[in-house]
Structure formats: C-alpha cells, structure tokens
Short mmCIF file of C-alpha atoms and ligand atoms in Angstrom, two decimals:
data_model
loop_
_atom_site.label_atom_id
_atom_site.label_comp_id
_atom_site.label_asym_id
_atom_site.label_seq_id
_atom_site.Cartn_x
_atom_site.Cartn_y
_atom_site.Cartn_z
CA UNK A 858 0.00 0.00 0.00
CA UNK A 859 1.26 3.42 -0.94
CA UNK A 860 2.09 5.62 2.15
CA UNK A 861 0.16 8.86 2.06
CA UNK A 862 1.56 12.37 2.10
CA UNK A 863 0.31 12.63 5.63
CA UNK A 864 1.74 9.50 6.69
CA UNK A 865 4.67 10.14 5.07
CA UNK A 866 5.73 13.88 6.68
CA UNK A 867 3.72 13.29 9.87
CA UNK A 868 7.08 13.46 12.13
CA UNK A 869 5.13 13.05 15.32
CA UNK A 870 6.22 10.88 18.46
CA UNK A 871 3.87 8.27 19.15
CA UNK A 872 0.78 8.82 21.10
CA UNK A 873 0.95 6.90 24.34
CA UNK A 874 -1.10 3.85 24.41
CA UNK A 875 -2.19 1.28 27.13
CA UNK A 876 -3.39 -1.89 27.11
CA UNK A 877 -7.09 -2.56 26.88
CA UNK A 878 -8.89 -2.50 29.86
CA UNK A 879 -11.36 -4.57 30.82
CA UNK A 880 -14.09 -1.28 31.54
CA UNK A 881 -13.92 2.32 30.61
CA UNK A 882 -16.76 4.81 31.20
CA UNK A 883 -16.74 5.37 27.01
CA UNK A 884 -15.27 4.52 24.33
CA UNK A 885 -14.69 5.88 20.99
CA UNK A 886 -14.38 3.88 18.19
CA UNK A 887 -11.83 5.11 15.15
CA UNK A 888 -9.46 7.05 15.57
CA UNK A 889 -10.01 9.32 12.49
CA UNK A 890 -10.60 13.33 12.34
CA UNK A 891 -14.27 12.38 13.61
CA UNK A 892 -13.53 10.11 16.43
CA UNK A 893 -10.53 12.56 17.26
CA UNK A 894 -12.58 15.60 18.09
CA UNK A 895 -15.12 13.53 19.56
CA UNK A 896 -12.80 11.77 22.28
CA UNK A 897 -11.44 15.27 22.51
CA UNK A 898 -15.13 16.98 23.77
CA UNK A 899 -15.31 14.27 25.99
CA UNK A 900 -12.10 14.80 27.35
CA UNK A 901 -12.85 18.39 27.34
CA UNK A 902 -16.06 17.57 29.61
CA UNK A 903 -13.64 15.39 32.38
CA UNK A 904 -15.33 12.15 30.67
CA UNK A 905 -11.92 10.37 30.43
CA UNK A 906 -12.79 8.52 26.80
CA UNK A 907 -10.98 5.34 26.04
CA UNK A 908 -10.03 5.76 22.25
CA UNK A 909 -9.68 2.15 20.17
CA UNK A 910 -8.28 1.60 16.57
CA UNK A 911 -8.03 -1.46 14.39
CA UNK A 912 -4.75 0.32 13.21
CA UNK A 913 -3.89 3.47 14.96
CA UNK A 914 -4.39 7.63 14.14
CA UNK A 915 -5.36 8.53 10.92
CA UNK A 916 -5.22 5.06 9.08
CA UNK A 917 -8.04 5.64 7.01
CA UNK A 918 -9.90 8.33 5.33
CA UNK A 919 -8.41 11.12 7.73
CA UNK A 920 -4.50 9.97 6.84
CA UNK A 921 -5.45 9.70 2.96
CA UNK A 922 -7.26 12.43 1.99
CA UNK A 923 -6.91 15.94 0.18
CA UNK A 924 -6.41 18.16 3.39
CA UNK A 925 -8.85 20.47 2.22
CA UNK A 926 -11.26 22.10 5.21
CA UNK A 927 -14.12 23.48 3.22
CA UNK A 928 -17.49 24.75 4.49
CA UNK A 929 -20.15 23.77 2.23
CA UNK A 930 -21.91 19.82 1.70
CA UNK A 931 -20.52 17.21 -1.02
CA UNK A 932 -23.06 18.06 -3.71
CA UNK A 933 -23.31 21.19 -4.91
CA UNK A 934 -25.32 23.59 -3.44
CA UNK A 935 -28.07 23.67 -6.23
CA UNK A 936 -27.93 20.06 -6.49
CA UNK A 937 -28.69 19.74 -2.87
CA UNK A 938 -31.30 22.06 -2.68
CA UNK A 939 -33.16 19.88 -4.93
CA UNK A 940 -32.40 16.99 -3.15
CA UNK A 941 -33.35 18.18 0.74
CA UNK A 942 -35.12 21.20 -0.39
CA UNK A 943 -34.26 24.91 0.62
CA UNK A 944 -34.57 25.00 4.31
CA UNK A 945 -33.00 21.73 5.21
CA UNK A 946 -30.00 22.49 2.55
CA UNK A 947 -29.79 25.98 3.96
CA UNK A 948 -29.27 24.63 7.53
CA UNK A 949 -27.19 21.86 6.33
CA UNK A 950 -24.52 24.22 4.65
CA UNK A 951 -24.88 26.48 8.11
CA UNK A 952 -23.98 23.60 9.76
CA UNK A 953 -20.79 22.93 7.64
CA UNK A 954 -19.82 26.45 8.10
CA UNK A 955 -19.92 26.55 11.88
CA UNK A 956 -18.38 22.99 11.73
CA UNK A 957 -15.51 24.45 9.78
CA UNK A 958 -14.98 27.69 11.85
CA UNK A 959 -15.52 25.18 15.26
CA UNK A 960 -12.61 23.31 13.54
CA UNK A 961 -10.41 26.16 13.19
CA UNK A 962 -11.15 27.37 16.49
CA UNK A 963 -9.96 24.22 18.06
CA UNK A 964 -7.09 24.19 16.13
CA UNK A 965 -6.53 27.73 17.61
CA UNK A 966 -7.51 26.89 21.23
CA UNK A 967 -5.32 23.64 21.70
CA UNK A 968 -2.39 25.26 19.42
CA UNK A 969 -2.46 22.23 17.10
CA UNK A 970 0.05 22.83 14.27
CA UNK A 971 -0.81 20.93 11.22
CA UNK A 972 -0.47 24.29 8.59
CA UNK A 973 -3.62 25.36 8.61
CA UNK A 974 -3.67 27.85 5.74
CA UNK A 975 -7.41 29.65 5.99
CA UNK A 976 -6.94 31.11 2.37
CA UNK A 977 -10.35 30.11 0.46
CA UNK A 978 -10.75 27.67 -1.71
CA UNK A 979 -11.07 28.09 -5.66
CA UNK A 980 -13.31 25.49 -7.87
CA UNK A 981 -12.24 26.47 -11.61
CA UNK A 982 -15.17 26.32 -13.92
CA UNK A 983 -14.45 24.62 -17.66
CA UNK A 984 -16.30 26.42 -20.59
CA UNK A 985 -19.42 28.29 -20.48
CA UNK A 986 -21.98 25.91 -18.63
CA UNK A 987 -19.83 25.27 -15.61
CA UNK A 988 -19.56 29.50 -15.11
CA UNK A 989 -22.70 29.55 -15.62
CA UNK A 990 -23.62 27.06 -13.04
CA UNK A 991 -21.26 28.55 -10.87
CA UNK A 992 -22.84 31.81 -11.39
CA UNK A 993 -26.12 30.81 -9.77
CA UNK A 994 -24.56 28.52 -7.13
CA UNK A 995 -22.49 31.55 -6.10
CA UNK A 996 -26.03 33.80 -6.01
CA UNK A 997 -27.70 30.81 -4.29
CA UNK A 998 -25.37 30.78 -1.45
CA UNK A 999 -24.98 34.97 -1.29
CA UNK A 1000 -28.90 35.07 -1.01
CA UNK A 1001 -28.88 32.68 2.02
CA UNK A 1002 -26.41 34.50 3.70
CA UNK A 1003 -23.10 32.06 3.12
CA UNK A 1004 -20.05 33.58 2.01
CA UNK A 1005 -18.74 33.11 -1.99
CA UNK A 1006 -17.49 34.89 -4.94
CA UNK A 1007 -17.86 34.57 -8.55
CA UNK A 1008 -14.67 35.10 -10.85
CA UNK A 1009 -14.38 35.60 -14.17
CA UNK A 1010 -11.25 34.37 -15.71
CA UNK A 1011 -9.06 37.24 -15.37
CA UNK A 1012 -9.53 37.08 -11.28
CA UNK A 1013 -9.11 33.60 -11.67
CA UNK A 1014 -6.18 33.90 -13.03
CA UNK A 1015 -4.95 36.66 -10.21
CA UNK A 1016 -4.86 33.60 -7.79
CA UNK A 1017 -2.63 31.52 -9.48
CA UNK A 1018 0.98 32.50 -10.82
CA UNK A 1019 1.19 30.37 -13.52
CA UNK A 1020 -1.01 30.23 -17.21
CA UNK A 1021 -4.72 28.53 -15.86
CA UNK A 1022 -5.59 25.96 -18.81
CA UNK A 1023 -7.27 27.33 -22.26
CA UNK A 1024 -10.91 25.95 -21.31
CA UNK A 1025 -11.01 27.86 -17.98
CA UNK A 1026 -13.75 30.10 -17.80
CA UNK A 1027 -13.46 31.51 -14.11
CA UNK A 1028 -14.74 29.93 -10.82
CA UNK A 1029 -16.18 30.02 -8.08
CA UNK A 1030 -14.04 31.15 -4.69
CA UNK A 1031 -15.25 30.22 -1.35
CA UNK A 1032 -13.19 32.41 1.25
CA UNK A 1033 -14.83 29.63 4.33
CA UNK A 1034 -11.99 27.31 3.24
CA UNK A 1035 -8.56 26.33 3.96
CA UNK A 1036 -6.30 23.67 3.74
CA UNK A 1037 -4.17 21.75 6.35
CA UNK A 1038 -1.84 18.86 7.12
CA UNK A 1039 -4.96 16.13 7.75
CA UNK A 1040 -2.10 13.52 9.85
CA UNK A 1041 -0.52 16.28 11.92
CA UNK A 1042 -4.67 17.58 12.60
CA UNK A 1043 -5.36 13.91 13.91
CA UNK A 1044 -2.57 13.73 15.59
CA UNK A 1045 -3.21 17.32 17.44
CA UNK A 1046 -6.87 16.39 18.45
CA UNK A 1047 -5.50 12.76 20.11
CA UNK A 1048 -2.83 15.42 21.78
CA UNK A 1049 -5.14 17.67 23.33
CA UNK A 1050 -7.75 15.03 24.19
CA UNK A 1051 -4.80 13.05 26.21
CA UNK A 1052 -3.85 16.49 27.82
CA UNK A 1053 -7.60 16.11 29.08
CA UNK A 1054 -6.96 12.39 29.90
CA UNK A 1055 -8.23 10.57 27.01
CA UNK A 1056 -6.60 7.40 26.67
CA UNK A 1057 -5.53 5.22 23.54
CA UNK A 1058 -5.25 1.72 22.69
CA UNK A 1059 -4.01 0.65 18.92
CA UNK A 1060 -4.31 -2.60 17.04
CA UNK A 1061 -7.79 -3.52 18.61
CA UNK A 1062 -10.68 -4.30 16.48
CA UNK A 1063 -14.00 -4.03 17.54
CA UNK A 1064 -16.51 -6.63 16.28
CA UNK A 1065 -19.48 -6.26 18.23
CA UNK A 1066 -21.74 -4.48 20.24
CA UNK A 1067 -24.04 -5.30 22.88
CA UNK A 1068 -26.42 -4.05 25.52
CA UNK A 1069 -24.86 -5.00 29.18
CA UNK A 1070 -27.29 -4.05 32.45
CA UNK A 1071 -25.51 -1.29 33.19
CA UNK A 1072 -24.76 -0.16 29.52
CA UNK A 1073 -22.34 -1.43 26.80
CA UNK A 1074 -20.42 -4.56 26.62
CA UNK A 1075 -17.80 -4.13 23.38
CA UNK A 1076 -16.44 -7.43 21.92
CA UNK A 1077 -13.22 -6.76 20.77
CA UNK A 1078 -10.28 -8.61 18.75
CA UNK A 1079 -8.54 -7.96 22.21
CA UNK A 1080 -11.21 -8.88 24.55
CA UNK A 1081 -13.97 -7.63 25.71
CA UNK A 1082 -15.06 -3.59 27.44
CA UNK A 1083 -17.84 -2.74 29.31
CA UNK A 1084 -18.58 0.61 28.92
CA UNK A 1085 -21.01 3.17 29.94
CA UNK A 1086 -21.59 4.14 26.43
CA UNK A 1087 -19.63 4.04 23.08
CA UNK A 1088 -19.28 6.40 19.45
CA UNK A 1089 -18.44 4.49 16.70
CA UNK A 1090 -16.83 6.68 13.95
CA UNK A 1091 -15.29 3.91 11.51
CA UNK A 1092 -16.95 5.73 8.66
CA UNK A 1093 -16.28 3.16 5.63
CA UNK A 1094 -16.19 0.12 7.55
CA UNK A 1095 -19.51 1.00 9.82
CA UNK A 1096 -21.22 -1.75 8.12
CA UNK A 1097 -18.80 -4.17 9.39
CA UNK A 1098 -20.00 -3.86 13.15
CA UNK A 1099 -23.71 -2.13 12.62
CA UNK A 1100 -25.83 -4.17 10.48
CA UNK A 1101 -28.34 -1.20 10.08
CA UNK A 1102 -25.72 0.80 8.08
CA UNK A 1103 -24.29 -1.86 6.06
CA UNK A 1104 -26.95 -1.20 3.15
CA UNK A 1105 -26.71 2.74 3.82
CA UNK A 1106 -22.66 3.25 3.70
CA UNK A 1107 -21.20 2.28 0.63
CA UNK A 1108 -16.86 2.14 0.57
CA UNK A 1109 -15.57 4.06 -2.20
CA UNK A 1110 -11.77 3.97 -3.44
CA UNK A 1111 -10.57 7.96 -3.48
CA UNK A 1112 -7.18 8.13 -5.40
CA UNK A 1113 -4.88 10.92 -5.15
CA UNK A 1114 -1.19 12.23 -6.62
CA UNK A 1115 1.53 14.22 -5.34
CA UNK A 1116 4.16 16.12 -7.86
CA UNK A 1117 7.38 17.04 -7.33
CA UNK A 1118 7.87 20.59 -5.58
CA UNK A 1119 7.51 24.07 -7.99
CA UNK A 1120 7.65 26.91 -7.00
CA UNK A 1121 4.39 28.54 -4.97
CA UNK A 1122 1.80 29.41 -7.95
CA UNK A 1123 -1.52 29.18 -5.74
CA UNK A 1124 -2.54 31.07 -3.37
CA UNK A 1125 -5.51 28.67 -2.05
CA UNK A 1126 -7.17 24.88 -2.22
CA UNK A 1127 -8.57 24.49 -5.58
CA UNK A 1128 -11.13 21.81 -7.60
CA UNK A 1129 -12.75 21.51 -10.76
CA UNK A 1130 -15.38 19.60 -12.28
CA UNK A 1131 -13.01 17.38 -15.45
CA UNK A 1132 -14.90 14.53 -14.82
CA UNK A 1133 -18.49 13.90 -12.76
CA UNK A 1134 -17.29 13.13 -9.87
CA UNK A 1135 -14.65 16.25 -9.41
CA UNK A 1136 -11.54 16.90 -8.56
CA UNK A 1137 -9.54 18.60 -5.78
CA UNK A 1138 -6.28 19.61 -4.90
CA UNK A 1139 -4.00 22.24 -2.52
CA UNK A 1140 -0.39 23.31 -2.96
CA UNK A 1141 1.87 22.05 0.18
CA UNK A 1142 3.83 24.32 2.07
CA UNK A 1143 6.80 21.81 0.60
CA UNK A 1144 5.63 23.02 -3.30
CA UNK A 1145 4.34 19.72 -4.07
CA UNK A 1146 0.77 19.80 -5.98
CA UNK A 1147 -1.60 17.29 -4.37
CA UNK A 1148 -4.33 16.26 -6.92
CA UNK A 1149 -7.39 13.88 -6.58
CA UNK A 1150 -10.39 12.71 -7.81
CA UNK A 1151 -11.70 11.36 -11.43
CA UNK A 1152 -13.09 8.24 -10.02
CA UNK A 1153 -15.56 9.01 -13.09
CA UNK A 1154 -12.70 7.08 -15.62
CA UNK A 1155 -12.36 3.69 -12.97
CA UNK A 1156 -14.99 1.48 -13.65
CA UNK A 1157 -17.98 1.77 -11.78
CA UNK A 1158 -16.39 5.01 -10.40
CA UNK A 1159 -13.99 2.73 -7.77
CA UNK A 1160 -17.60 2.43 -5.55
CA UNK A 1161 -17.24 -0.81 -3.66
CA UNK A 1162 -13.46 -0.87 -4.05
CA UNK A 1163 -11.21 -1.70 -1.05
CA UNK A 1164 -8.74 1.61 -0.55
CA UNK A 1165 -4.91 0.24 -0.89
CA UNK A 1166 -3.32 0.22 -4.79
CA UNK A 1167 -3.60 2.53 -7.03
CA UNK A 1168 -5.15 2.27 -10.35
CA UNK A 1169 -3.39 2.97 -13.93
CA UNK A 1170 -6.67 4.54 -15.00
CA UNK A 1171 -7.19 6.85 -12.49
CA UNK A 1172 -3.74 8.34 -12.38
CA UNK A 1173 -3.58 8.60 -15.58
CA UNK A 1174 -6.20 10.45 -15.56
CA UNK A 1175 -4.97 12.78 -12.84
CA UNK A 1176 -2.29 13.84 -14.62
CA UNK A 1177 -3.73 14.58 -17.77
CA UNK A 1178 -6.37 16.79 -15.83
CA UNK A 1179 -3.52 18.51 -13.98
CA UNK A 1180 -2.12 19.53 -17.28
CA UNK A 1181 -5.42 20.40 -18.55
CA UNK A 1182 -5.97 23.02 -15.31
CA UNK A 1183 -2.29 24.56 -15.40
CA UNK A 1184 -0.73 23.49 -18.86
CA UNK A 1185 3.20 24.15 -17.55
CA UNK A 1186 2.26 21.46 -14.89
CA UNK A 1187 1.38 18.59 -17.64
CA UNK A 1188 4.17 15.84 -17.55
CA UNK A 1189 5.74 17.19 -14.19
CA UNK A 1190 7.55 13.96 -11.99
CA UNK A 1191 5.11 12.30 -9.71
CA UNK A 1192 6.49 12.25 -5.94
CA UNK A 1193 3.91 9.44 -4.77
CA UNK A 1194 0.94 8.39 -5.40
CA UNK A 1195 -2.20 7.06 -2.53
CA UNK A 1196 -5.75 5.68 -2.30
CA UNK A 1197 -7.92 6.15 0.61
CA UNK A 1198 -11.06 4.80 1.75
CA UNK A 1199 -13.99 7.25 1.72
CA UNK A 1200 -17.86 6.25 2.33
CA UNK A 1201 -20.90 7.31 0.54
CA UNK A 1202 -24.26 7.10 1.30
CA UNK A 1203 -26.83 7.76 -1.27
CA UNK A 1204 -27.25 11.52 -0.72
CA UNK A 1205 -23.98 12.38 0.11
CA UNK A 1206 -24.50 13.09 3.69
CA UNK A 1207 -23.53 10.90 6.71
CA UNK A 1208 -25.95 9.35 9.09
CA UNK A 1209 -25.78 9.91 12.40
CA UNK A 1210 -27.64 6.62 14.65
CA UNK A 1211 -28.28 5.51 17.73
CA UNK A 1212 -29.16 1.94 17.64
CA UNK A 1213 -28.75 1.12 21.16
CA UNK A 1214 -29.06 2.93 24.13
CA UNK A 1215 -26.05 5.03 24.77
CA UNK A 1216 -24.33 3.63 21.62
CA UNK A 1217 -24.29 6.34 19.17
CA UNK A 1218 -22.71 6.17 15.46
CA UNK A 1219 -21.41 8.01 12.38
CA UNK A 1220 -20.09 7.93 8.67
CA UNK A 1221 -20.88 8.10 5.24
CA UNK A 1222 -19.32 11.50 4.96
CA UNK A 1223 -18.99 10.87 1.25
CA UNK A 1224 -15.54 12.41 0.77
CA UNK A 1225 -16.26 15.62 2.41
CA UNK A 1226 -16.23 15.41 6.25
CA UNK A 1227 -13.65 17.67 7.57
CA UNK A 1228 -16.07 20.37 8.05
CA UNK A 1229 -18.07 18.33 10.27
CA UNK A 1230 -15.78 16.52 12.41
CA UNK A 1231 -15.67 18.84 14.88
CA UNK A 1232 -19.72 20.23 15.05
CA UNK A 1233 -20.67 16.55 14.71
CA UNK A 1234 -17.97 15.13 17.09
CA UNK A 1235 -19.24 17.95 19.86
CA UNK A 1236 -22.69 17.01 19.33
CA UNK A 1237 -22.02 13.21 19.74
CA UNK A 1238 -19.94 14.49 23.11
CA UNK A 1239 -23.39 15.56 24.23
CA UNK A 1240 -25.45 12.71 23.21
CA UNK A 1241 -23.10 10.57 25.57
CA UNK A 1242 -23.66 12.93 28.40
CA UNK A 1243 -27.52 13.64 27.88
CA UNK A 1244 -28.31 9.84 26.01
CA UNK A 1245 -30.11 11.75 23.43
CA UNK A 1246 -28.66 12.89 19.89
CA UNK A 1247 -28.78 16.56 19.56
CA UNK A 1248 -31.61 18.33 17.31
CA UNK A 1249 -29.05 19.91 15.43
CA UNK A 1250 -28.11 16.62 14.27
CA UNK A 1251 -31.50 15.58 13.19
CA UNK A 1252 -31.60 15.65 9.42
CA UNK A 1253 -28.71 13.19 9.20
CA UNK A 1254 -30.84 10.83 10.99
CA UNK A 1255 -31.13 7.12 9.78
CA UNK A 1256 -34.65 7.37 8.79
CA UNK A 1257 -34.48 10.54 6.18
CA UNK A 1258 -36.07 9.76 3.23
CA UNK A 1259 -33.17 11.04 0.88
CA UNK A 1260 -31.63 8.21 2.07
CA UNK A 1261 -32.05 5.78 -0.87
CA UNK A 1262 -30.13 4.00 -3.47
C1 LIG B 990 -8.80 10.28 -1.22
C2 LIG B 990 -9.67 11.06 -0.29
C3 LIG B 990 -9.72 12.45 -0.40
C4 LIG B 990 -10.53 13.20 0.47
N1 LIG B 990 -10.43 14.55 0.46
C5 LIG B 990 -11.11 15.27 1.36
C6 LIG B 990 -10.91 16.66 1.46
O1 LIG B 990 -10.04 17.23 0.83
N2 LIG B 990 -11.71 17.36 2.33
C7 LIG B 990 -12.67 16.74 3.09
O2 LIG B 990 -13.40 17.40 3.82
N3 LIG B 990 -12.81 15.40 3.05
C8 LIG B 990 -12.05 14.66 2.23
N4 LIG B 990 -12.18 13.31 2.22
C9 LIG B 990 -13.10 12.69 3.17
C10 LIG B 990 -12.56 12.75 4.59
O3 LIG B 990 -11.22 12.31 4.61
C11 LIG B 990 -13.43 11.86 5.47
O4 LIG B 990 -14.77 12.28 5.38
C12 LIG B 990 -13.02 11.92 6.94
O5 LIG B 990 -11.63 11.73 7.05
C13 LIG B 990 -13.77 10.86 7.72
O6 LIG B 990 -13.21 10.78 8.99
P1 LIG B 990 -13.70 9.64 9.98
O7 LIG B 990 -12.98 9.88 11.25
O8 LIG B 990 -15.17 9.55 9.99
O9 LIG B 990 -13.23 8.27 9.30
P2 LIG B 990 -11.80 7.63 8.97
O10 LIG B 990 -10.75 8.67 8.88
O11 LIG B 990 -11.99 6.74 7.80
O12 LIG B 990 -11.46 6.80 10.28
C14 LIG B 990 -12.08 5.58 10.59
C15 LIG B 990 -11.13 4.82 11.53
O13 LIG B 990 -11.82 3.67 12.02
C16 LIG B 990 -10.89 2.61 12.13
N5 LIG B 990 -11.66 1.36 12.11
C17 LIG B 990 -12.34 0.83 11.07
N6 LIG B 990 -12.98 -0.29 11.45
C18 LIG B 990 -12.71 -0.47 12.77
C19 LIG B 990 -13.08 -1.46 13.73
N7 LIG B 990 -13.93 -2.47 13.41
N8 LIG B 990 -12.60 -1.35 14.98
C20 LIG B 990 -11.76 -0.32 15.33
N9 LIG B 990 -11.39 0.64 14.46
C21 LIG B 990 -11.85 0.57 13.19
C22 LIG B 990 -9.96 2.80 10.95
O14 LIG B 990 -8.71 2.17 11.16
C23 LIG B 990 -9.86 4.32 10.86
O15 LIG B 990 -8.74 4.81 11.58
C24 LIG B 990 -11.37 12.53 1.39
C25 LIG B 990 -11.31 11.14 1.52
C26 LIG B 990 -10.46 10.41 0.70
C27 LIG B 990 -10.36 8.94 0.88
#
C-alpha cells in the first residue's frame, strides 16, 4: 500500500497507548478526524474517553485524503437544494460552516500545528456551462447569507501565478476554506484530548456491540469492554459492526497524486469539475501539488473498491487533468501516489444513529467530512452525556427519506 503524504511527513512521536482495559466509562471507536474531536469533547467535559483503533491515528480516510477544510456539503449547493429542499440544505450548509470555523477554532484553542492555511478555496469552472452554473450557485449561497465569490477568468487567473488551462472560464471562490496537514490535525486532536486524559489503545478491532445491564459490553479482537456508552466513527467500515448501516454506507476507493515541488503558484485549495465526480487539490507548504479525484474514468467510479493500490486509469487520468488546469504542470515527476477509503451514502451526507441505548454512530461522509468533524464530534460528546442525539443533528438521521439507493 502506498504511504500517504500525511503519513509520510507526519514526524510526530507516538501517542501513548495502554493496554485494553477490561471497563472504561466510554469509548470511541476510530481514531479518524471524527472520532478525534469527539474523544477530545469528551475529554474536554472530564469524561476520560478510552479511544480504540483497528490500526492506529489517521489510518483511514483522515490519513489519505486531500487536506482540504471546506465549508459547504458534497453536492453542490443547487444540487442539494433539490435533493433536501431549501430549508433543510440551507441549515445543512450552516452547519458545515460553523463545523468548519468550530474546527479552526480548536485548532486555535489547543495550538495544534498541522499548517492550517485559511486562504479560500477556488473550484475552476471549464467552458461556459460550468460559469454559468457557478454563477447561480455563487447567487444561491450569497442570497442565504453564506459567504462566496464569482470570478471571471481574469480574477481567476490573479490567484494563481502560472497560465490557468485554455478551457477555464473563471470559478467560483469560497473564502470559508482552507487547507491543512490532515495527519498532523489527527494527531493534534488525540494530543489535546490526552492532555484532558483521554486514553488510547491501537491494534484492537472491535466486532461487536451489545447491551450489558448497566450499559455497553464491546467485543473486541482484544477482549472484551464494558462501557457506559460508546461512538463508533469507523466511517467506511460501519457496516462491518452495525448491520443497520451496512446497506446505507457504501466504501468508495478515493485516489490521489503528489508532484514534485515548484515553486508557490496558488494562493488557495482548488477543484474543478473534469470529470463527474470532481476533482480537488492544494499546494503544500513543501511546493508539491496534491491532486485527486476522477473516479468518473475507474470502472464503476472505484464504488465498492477496497482503498490500498492505485489504479493505472485513475492516475492517468490525474495527470492529464492537472495539465489540462495549469498546462506548464502537464508531464511534471510524480512524488507518490495514494488511495484512501472514503464512504458514501446515497445523498452524500452521513448518518448519524443511535441503535442502542447510549451507543451512538457516524459515517458516510462521502468524501467531504472535515467540516463536520468537529460540530458533529461535539454534538455526539453531548449525546453521551444527555443519552439523546442533539436536534441539530436531526436531518442526518437514519430514517431521512433522501436516504435511498
Ligand atoms: C482520497 C480522499 C480524499 C478526500 N479529500 C477530502 C478533502 O479534501 N476534504 C474533506 O473534507 N474530506 C475529504 N475526504 C473525506 C474525509 O477524509 C473523510 O470524510 C473523513 O476523514 C472521515 O473521517 P472519519 O474519522 O469519519 O473516518 P476515517 O478517517 O476513515 O477513520 C475511521 C477509523 O476507524 C478505524 N476502524 C475501522 N474499522 C474499525 C473497527 N472495526 N474497529 C476499530 N477501528 C476501526 C480505521 O482504522 C480508521 O482509523 C477525502 C477522503 C479520501 C479517501
């Protein structure tokens, strides 16, 4: 398996770990961005969490992904509205947004340094349609209230230093957007939770849950917890332990490339639509270009697919897309290449469940969760203290009828 950029610059000494005990008064389950801030409000609220992982920090999604920390939902924001309709799309993307400034605030508050760069985020349009598109997305948004900015090509082309491909039309900019170093952010979280007392245990997989009298008993490929109550954040792999998502989260292969350094010719993330199913990418503080997406070129768009080689298809496609966005970047040396394992549900939003009392669950965050780890991680932190899951979590419930295949 390819080692991720993340992985691969993470320079972090090892969180401390225990073995696993035989009770803990609650455990979280993955030790991603989501179960991070989680274990880190309960910390926060003297709840001591127990954090488990089959592997350890970051090993999926969080520790492969495009480090981009974006308010705004996985479809677009016209898309959606037809989907959920106005209100519920218009509090969904509110929720994003404080989800992405709670993030950063964190960040702040518990001094986490994983180069958090809060410079916007610019999705390039491709001929007419796609500016036009973007033109009423962007007037969309400014009518509810969310911040965005429509650019023609010329101001497109004032954010990046280097000629932006012949097709380019303009974009749209979203100024609620940043990028950041996704291990060194996981890492930061499990930090500030252990500061708080949070404890960690590594190579334990859990298999099963189950009511206990006096709450949970976890069945582990360690042994066995009893808890007081549990969140399970294993996102793609939630089917594995909860039946009741296994039809709901689907795993999808996301596959990603990292040049060799330039020199700095972006001043923000940036995505486009080449294919369907998009494309994303940032500029590291090293000068490497990190690129990903065109799962529309793998067959069946790499849905179902197990995260760990790469495919020819898909890369090649990445770097003939790169070229197409900034032609003096077509043919440029490939530092390394990743997959990572990302989980969709049908309507691109997670689910948030409860199927047992004081076991509480989420994923599906269908490639774009970083702006809700933190908002959905404190609300979780409350649903273990009050047993209940917070209304502001209610339309990712289980039961919404978007929810379909
Ligand atoms: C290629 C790619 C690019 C992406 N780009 C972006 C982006 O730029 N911006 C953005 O917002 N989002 C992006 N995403 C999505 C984002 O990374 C995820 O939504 C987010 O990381 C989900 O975090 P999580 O904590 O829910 O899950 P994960 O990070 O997937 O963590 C789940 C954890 O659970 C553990 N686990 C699994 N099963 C078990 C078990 N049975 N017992 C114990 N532990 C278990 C795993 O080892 C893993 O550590 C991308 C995803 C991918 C794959």
């Amino acid at each position: 398996m390819q080692i991720s950029h993340w992985h691969a610059t993470l320079d972090r000494p090892p969180l401390p770990a225990i073995d696993l005990p035989a009770t803990a008064n609650v455990v979280v389950v993955g030790a991603g961005v989501v179960g991070a801030a989680t274990a880190l409000w309960l910390a926060r609220a003297g709840l001591k969490p127990l954090v488990i992982d089959r592997q350890g920090p970051a090993a999926g999604a969080s520790g492969h992904n495009g480090g981009i920390l974006s308010a705004g939902l996985a479809e677009n924001y016209l898309a959606a509205t037809a989907r959920y309709g106005k209100q519920a799309t218009r509090e969904l993307y509110g929720l994003s947004l404080a989800g992405q400034q709670l993030l950063v605030e964190l960040i702040e508050q518990e001094r986490i340094d994983c180069d958090l760069r809060l410079h916007g985020n610019l999705n390039l349009t491709i001929g007419e349609a796609q500016l036009t598109i973007a033109a009423t997305t962007v007037a969309a948004l400014q009518a509810d209230g969310f911040p965005a900015a429509l650019l023609d090509r010329d101001s497109a082309q004032e954010l990046v230093r280097i000629p932006l491909g012949a097709a380019i039309t303009g974009g749209r900019f979203n100024p609620a957007a940043g990028t950041l170093h996704s291990g060194k952010l996981v890492y930061g979280l499990l930090e500030a939770a252990d500061r708080y007392g949070a404890q960690f245990c590594w190579n334990v997989t859990l298999h099963q849950v189950t009511a206990a009298e006096t709450g949970l008993r976890l069945i582990t490929s360690r042994g066995s917890v009893a808890t007081g109550a549990a969140v399970i954040t294993i996102n793609a792999w939630s089917g594995e332990v909860l039946p009741e998502l296994s039809q709901r989260i689907k795993p999808v292969r996301g596959q990603v490339l990292c040049t060799m350094p330039v020199d700095p010719f972006i001043m923000c993330g940036f995505g486009a639509s080449l294919t369907p199913t998009g494309e994303y990418g940032q500029q590291l503080p090293g000068g490497q270009v990190l690129f990903g997406g065109c799962r529309a070129v793998a067959p069946d768009q790499d849905v179902g697919v197990s995260a760990g080689e790469v495919s020819a298809d898909v890369q090649h496609a990445l770097e003939v897309g790169l070229g197409r966005l900034f032609p003096t970047l077509a043919g440029i040396a490939i530092e390394r290449r990743w997959s990572g394992q990302m989980a969709f549900t049908a309507d691109y939003l997670p689910i948030v469940a409860n199927p047992l009392p004081n076991l509480f669950a989420v994923g599906g965050f269908s490639g774009h969760g970083m702006p809700f780890a933190a908002i959905v991680g404190r609300h979780l932190a409350e649903a273990v203290q009050t047993g209940t899951i917070p209304s502001a979590l209610e339309l990712l419930s289980c039961e919404r009828e978007t929810l379909i295949w």
